[in-house]
PDB file of C-alpha atoms in Angstrom:
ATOM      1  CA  UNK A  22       0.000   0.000   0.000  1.00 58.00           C
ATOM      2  CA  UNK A  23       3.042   2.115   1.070  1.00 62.00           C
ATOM      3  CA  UNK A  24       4.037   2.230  -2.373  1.00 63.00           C
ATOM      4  CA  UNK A  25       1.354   3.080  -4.421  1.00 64.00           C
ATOM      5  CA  UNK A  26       0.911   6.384  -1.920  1.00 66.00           C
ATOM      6  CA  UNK A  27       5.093   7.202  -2.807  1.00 64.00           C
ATOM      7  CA  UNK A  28       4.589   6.677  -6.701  1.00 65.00           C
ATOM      8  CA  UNK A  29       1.059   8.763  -6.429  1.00 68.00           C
ATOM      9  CA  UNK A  30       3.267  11.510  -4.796  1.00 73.00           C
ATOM     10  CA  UNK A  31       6.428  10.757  -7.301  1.00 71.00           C
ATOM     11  CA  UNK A  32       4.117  11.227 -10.584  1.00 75.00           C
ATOM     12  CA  UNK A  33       2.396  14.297  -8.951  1.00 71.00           C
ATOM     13  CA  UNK A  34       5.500  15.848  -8.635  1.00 77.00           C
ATOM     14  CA  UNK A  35       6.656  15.068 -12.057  1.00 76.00           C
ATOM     15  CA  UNK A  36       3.367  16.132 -13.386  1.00 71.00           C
ATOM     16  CA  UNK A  37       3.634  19.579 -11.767  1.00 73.00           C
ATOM     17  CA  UNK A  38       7.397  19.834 -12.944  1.00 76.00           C
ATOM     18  CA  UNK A  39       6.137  19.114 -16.612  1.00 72.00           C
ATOM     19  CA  UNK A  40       3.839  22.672 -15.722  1.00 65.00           C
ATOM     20  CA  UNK A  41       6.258  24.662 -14.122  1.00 76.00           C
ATOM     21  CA  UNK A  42       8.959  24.199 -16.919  1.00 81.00           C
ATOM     22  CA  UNK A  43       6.934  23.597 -20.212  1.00 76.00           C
ATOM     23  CA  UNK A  44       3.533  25.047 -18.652  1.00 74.00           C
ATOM     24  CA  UNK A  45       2.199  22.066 -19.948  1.00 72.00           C
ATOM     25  CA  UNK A  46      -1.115  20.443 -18.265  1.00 72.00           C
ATOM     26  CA  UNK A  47      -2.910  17.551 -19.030  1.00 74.00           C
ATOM     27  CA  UNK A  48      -6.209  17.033 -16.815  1.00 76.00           C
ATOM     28  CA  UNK A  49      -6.377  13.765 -17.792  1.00 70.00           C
ATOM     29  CA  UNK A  50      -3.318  12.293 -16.971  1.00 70.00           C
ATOM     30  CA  UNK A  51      -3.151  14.427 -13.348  1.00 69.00           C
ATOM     31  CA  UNK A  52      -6.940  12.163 -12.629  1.00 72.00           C
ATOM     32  CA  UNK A  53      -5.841   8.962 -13.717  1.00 74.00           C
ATOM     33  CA  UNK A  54      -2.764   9.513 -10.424  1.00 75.00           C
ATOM     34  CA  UNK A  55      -5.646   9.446  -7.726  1.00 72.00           C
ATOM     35  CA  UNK A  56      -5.551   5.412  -8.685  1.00 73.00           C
ATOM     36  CA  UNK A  57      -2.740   5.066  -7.049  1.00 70.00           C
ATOM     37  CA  UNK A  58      -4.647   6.272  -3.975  1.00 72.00           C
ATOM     38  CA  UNK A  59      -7.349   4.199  -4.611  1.00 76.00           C
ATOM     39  CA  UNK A  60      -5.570   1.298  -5.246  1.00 73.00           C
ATOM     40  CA  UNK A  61      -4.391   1.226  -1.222  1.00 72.00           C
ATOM     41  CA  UNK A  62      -8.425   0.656  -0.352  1.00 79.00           C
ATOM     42  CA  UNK A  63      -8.877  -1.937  -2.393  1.00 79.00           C
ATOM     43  CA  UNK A  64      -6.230  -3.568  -1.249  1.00 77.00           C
ATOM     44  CA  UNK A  65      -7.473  -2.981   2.556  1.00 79.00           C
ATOM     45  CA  UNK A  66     -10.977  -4.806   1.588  1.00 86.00           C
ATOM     46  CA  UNK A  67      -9.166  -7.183  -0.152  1.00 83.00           C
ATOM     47  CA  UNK A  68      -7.350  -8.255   2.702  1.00 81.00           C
ATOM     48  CA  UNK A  69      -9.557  -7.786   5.265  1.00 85.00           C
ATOM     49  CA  UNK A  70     -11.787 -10.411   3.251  1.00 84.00           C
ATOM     50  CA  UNK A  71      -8.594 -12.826   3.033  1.00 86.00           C
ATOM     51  CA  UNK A  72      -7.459 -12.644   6.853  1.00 85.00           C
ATOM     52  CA  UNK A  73     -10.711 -13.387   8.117  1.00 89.00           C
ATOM     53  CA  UNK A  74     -10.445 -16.696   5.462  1.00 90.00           C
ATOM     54  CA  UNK A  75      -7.287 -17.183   7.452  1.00 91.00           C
ATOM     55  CA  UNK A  76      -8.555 -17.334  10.595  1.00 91.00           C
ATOM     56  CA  UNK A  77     -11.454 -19.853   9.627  1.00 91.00           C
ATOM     57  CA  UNK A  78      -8.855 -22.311   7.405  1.00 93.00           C
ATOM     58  CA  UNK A  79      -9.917 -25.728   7.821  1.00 92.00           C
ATOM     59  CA  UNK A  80      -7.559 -28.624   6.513  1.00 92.00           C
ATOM     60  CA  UNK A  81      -9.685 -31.152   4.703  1.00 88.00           C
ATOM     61  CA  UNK A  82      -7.556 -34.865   4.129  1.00 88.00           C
ATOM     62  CA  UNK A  83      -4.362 -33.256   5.403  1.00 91.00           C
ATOM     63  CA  UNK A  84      -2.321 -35.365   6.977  1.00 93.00           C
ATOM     64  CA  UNK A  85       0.824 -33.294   7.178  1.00 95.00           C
ATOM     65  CA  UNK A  86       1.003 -29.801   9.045  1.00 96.00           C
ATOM     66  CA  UNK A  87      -0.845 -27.231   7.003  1.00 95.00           C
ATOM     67  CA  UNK A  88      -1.784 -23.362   6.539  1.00 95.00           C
ATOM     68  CA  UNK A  89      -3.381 -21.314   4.492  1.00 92.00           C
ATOM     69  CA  UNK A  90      -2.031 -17.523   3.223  1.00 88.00           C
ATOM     70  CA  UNK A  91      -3.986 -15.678   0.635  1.00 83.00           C
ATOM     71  CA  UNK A  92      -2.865 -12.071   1.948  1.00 79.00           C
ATOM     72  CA  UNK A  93       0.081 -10.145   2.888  1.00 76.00           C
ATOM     73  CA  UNK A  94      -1.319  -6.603   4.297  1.00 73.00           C
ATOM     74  CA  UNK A  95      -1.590  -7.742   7.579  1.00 77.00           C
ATOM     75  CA  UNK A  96       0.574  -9.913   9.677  1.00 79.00           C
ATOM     76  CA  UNK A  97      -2.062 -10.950  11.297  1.00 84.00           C
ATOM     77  CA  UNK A  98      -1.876 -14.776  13.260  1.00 89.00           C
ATOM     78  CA  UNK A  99      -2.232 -17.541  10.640  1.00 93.00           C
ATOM     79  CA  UNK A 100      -3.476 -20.951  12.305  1.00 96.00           C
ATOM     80  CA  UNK A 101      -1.201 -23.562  11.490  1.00 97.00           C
ATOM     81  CA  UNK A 102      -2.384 -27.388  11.990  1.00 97.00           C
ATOM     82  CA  UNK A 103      -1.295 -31.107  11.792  1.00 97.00           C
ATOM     83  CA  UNK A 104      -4.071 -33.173  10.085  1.00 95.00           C
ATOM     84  CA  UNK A 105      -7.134 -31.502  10.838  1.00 94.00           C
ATOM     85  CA  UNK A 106      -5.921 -30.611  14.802  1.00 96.00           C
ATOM     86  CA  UNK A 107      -4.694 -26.540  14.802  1.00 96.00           C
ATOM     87  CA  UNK A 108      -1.672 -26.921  17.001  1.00 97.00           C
ATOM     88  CA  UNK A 109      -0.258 -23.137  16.619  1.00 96.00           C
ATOM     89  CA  UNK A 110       0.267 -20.760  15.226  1.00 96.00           C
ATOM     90  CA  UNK A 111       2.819 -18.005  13.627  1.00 94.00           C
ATOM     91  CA  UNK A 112       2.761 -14.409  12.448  1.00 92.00           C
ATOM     92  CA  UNK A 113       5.588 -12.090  11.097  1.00 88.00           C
ATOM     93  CA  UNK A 114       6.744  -9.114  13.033  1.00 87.00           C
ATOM     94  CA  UNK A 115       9.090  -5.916  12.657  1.00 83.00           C
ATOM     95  CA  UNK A 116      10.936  -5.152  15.372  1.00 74.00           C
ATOM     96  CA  UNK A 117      11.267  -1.447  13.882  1.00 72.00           C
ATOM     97  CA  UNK A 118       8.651   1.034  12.011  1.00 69.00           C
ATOM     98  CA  UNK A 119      11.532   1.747   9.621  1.00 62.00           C
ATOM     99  CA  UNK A 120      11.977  -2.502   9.034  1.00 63.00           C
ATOM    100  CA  UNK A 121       7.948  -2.019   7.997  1.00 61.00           C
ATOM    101  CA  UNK A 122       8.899   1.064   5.609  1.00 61.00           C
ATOM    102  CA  UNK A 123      11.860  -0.726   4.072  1.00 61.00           C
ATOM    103  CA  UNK A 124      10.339  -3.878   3.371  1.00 61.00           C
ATOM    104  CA  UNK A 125       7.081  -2.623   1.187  1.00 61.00           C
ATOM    105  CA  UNK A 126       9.498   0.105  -0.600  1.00 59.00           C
ATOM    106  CA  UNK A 127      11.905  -2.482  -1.768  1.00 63.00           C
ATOM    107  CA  UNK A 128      11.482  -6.468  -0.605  1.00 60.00           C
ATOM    108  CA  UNK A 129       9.542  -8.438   1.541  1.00 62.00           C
ATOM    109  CA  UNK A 130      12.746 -10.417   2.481  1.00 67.00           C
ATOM    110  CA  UNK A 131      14.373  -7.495   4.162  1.00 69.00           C
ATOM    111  CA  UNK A 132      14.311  -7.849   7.845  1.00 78.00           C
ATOM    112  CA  UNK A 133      12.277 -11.170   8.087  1.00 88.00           C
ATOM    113  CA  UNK A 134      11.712 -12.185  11.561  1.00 91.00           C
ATOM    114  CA  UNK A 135       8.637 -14.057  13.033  1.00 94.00           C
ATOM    115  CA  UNK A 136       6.726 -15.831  16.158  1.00 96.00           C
ATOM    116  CA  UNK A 137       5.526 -19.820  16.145  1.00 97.00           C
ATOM    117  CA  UNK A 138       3.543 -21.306  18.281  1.00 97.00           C
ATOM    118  CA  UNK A 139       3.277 -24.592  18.835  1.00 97.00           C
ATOM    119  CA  UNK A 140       1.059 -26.329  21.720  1.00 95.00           C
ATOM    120  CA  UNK A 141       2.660 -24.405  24.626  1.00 93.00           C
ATOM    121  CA  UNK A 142       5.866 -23.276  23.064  1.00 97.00           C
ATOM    122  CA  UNK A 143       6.629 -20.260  21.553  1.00 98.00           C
ATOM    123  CA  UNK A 144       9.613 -19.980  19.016  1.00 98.00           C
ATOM    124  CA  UNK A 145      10.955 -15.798  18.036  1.00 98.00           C
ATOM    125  CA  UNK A 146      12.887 -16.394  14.888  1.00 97.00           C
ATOM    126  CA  UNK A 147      14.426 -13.109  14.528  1.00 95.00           C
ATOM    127  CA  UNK A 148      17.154 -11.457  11.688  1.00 91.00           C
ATOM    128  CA  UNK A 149      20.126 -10.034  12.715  1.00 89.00           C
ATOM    129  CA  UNK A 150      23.285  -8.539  10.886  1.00 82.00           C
ATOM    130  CA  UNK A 151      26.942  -9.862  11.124  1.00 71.00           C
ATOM    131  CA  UNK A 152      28.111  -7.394   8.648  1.00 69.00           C
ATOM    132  CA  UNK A 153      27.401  -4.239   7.377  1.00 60.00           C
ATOM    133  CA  UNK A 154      27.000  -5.014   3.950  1.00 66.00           C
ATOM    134  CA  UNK A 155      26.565  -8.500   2.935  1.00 73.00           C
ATOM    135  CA  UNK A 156      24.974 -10.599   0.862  1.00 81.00           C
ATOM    136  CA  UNK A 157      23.712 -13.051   3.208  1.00 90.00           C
ATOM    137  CA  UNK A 158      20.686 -12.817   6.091  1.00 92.00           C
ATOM    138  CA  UNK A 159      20.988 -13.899   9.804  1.00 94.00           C
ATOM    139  CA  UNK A 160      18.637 -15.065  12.107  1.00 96.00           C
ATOM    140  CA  UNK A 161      18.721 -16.302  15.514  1.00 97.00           C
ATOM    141  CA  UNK A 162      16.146 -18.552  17.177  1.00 98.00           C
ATOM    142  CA  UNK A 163      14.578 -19.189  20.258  1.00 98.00           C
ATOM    143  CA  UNK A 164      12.815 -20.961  22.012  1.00 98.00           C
ATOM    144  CA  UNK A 165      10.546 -19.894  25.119  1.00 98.00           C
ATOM    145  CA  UNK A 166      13.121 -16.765  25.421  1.00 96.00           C
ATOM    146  CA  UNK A 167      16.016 -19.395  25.418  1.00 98.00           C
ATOM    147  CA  UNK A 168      18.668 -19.642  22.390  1.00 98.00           C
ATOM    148  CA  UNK A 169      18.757 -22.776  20.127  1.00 98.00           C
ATOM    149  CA  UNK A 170      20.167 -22.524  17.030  1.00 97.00           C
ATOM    150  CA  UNK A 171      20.912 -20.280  14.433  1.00 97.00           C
ATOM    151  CA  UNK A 172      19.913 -19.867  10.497  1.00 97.00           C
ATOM    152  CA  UNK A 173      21.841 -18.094   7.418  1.00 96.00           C
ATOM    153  CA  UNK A 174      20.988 -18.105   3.744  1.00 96.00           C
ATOM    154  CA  UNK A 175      24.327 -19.885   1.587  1.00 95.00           C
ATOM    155  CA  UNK A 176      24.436 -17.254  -1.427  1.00 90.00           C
ATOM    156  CA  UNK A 177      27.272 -17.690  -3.478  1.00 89.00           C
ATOM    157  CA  UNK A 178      28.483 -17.852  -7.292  1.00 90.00           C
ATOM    158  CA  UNK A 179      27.453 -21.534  -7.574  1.00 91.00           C
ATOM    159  CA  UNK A 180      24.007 -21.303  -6.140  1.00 89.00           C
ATOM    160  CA  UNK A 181      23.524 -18.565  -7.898  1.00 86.00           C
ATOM    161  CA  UNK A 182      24.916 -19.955 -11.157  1.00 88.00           C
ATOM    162  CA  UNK A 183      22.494 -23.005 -10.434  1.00 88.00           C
ATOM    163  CA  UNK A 184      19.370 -20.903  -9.659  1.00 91.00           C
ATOM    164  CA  UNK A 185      19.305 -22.300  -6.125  1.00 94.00           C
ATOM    165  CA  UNK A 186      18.230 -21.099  -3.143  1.00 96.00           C
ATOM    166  CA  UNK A 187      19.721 -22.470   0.077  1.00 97.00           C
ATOM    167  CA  UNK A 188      19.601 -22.095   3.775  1.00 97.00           C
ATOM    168  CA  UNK A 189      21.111 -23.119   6.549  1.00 98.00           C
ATOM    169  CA  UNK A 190      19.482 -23.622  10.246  1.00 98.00           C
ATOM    170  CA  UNK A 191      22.289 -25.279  12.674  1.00 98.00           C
ATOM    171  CA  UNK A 192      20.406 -26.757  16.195  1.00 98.00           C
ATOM    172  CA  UNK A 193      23.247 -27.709  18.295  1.00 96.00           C
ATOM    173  CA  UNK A 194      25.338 -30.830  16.896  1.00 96.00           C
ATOM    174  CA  UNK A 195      22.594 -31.381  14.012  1.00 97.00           C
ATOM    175  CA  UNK A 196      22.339 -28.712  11.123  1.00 98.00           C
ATOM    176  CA  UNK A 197      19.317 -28.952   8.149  1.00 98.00           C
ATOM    177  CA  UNK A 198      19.456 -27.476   4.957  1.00 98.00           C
ATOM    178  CA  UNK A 199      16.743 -26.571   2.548  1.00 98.00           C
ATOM    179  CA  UNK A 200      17.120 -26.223  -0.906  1.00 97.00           C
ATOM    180  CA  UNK A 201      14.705 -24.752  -4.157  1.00 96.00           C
ATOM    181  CA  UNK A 202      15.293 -24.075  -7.203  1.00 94.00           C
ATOM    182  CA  UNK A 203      13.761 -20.280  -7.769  1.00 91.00           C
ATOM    183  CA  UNK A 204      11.524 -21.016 -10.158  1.00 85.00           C
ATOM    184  CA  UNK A 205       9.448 -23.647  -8.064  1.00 85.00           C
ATOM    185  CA  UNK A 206       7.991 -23.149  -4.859  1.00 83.00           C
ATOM    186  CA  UNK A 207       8.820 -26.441  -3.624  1.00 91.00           C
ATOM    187  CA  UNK A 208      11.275 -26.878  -0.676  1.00 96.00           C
ATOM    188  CA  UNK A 209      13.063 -29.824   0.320  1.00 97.00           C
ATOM    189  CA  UNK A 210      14.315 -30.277   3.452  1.00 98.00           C
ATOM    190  CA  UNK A 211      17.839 -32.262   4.175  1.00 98.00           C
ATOM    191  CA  UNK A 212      20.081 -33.240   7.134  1.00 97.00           C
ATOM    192  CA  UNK A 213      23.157 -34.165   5.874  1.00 95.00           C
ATOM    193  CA  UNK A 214      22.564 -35.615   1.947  1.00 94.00           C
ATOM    194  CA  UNK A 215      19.360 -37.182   3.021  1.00 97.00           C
ATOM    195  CA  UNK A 216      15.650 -35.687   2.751  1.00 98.00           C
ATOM    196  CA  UNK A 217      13.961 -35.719   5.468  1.00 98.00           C
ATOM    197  CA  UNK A 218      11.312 -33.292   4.677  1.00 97.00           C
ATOM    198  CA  UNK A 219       9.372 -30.737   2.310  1.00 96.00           C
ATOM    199  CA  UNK A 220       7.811 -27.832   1.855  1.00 95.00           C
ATOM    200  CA  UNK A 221       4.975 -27.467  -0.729  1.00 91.00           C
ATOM    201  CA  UNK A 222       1.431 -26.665  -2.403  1.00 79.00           C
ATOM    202  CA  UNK A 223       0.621 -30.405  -1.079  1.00 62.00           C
ATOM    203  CA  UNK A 224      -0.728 -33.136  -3.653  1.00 59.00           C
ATOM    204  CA  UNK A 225      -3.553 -31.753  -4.978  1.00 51.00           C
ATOM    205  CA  UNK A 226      -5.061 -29.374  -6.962  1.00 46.00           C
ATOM    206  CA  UNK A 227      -7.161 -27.494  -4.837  1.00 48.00           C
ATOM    207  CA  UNK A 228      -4.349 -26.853  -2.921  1.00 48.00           C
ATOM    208  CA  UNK A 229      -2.470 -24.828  -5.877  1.00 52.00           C
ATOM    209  CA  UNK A 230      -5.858 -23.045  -5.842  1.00 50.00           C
ATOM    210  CA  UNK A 231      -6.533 -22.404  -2.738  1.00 67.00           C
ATOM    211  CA  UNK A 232      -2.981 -21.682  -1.839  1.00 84.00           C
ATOM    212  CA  UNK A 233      -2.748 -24.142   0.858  1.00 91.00           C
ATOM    213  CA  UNK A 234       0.711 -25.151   2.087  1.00 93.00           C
ATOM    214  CA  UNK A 235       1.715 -28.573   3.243  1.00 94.00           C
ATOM    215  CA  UNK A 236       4.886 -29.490   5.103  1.00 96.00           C
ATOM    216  CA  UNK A 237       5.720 -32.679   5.835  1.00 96.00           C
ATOM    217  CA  UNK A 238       8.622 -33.378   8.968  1.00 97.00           C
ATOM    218  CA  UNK A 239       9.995 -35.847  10.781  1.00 96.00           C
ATOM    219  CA  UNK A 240       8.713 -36.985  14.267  1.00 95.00           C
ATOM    220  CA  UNK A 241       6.398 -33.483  14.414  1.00 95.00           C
ATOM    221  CA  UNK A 242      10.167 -31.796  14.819  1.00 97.00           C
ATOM    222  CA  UNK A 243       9.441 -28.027  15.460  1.00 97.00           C
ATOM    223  CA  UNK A 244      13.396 -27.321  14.261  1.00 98.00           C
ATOM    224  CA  UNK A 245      12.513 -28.713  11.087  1.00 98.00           C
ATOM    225  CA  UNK A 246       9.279 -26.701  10.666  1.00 98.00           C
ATOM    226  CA  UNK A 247      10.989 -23.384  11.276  1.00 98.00           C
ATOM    227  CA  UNK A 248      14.150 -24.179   8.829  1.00 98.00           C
ATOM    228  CA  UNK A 249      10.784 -25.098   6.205  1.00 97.00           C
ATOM    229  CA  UNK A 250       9.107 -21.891   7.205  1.00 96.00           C
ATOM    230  CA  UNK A 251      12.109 -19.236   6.935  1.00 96.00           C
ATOM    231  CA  UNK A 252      13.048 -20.430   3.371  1.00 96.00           C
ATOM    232  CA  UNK A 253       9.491 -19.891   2.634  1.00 94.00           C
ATOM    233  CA  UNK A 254       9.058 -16.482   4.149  1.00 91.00           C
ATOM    234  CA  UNK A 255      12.434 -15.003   3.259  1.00 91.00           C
ATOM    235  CA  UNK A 256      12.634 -17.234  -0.558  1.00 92.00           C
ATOM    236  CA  UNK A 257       9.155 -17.483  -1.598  1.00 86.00           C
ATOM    237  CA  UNK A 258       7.245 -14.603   0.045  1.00 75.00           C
ATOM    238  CA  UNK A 259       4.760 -17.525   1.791  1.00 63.00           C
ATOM    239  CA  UNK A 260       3.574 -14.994   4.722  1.00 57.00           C
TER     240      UNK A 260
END
């Protein structure tokens, strides 16, 4: 919303440069900007009407944990359950008003840090910066206030080369990876050189429809789910 109210402001001023140096007007053109301020109510209704479909998401023959995102104007709470049982949930948060700013000006990636919940546990996945400039993002992760592990994204010439995303989450002794190529939003999920899990649209067609995610883990591990859920966020823009 953020930026259509910066580029109705940008072609305002353009338009009233165009007068000042050519004296050149064109009604037309200087009506057709107020859709840009227009455009940030639709996109309110819009989703309103989606968040409350978040909040009512029911899985139907879901085995696997599940959610369902249709919107990305709020961060409001999404339910997130295994089979048809809701056994958390998780939203996205900015620890800063300027994170908020920077993120719908330039990339939804930027700053990426969010709350799970899981039965009575809450895990803060939050970015942090080990350099000034870099290339890669940081976050750490905790558990009930407590450290437990870490995460990074692995960007470098052969990923990039490969069209691969990877990232790294390290949970004391045992580290996961998830890989994806960018032009699928499927994630797999590996310790070592073996999958062990996935991230996904699940196997059917309503779910591509209904944009329904599916994740399937190992032993209900909420490590895994959280290394699954930041390549989403940060990769595939799933909040």
């Amino acid at each position: 919303m953020i930026k259509s109210i910066v580029l109705f402001i940008l072609i305002q001023l353009a338009l009233l440069a165009r007068y000042v140096i050519k004296g050149e007007f064109e009604p037309f053109y200087y009506g057709m900007t107020y859709i840009f301020l227009f455009l940030p109510v639709v996109l309110y209704i819009f989703g309103k009407h989606f968040a409350d479909k978040e909040q009512n998401y029911k899985p139907n023959n879901i085995e696997d944990w599940s959610f369902y995102t249709r919107q990305k104007v709020f961060s409001n709470e999404k339910p997130l359950f295994k089979g048809d049982v809701k056994r958390g949930s998780f939203h996205r948060y900015f620890s800063k008003k300027s994170h908020y700013l920077i993120c719908e000006l330039i990339g939804e990636s930027f700053f990426l840090s969010f709350k799970l919940k899981i039965d009575d546990d809450e895990y803060n996945i939050k970015s942090y910066s080990e350099k000034l400039f870099s290339n890669q993002s940081y976050w750490h992760i905790f558990k009930n206030g407590k450290q437990i592990g870490k995460a990074k994204t692995v960007v470098d010439l052969k990923n990039t080369a490969k069209l691969k995303e990877v990232i790294e989450a390290t949970f004391g002794d045992i580290t996961y990876t998830t890989a994806a190529p960018t032009v699928t939003s499927t994630i797999k999920l590996y310790e070592g050189n073996v999958q062990i899990g996935s991230f996904g649209r699940g196997d059917e067609l309503s779910h591509l429809i209904k944009n329904i995610k599916v994740m399937k883990v190992q032993n209900d591990s909420p490590e895994q789910l959280i290394s699954l859920l930041i390549h989403a966020f940060y990769f595939k823009n799933s909040k």
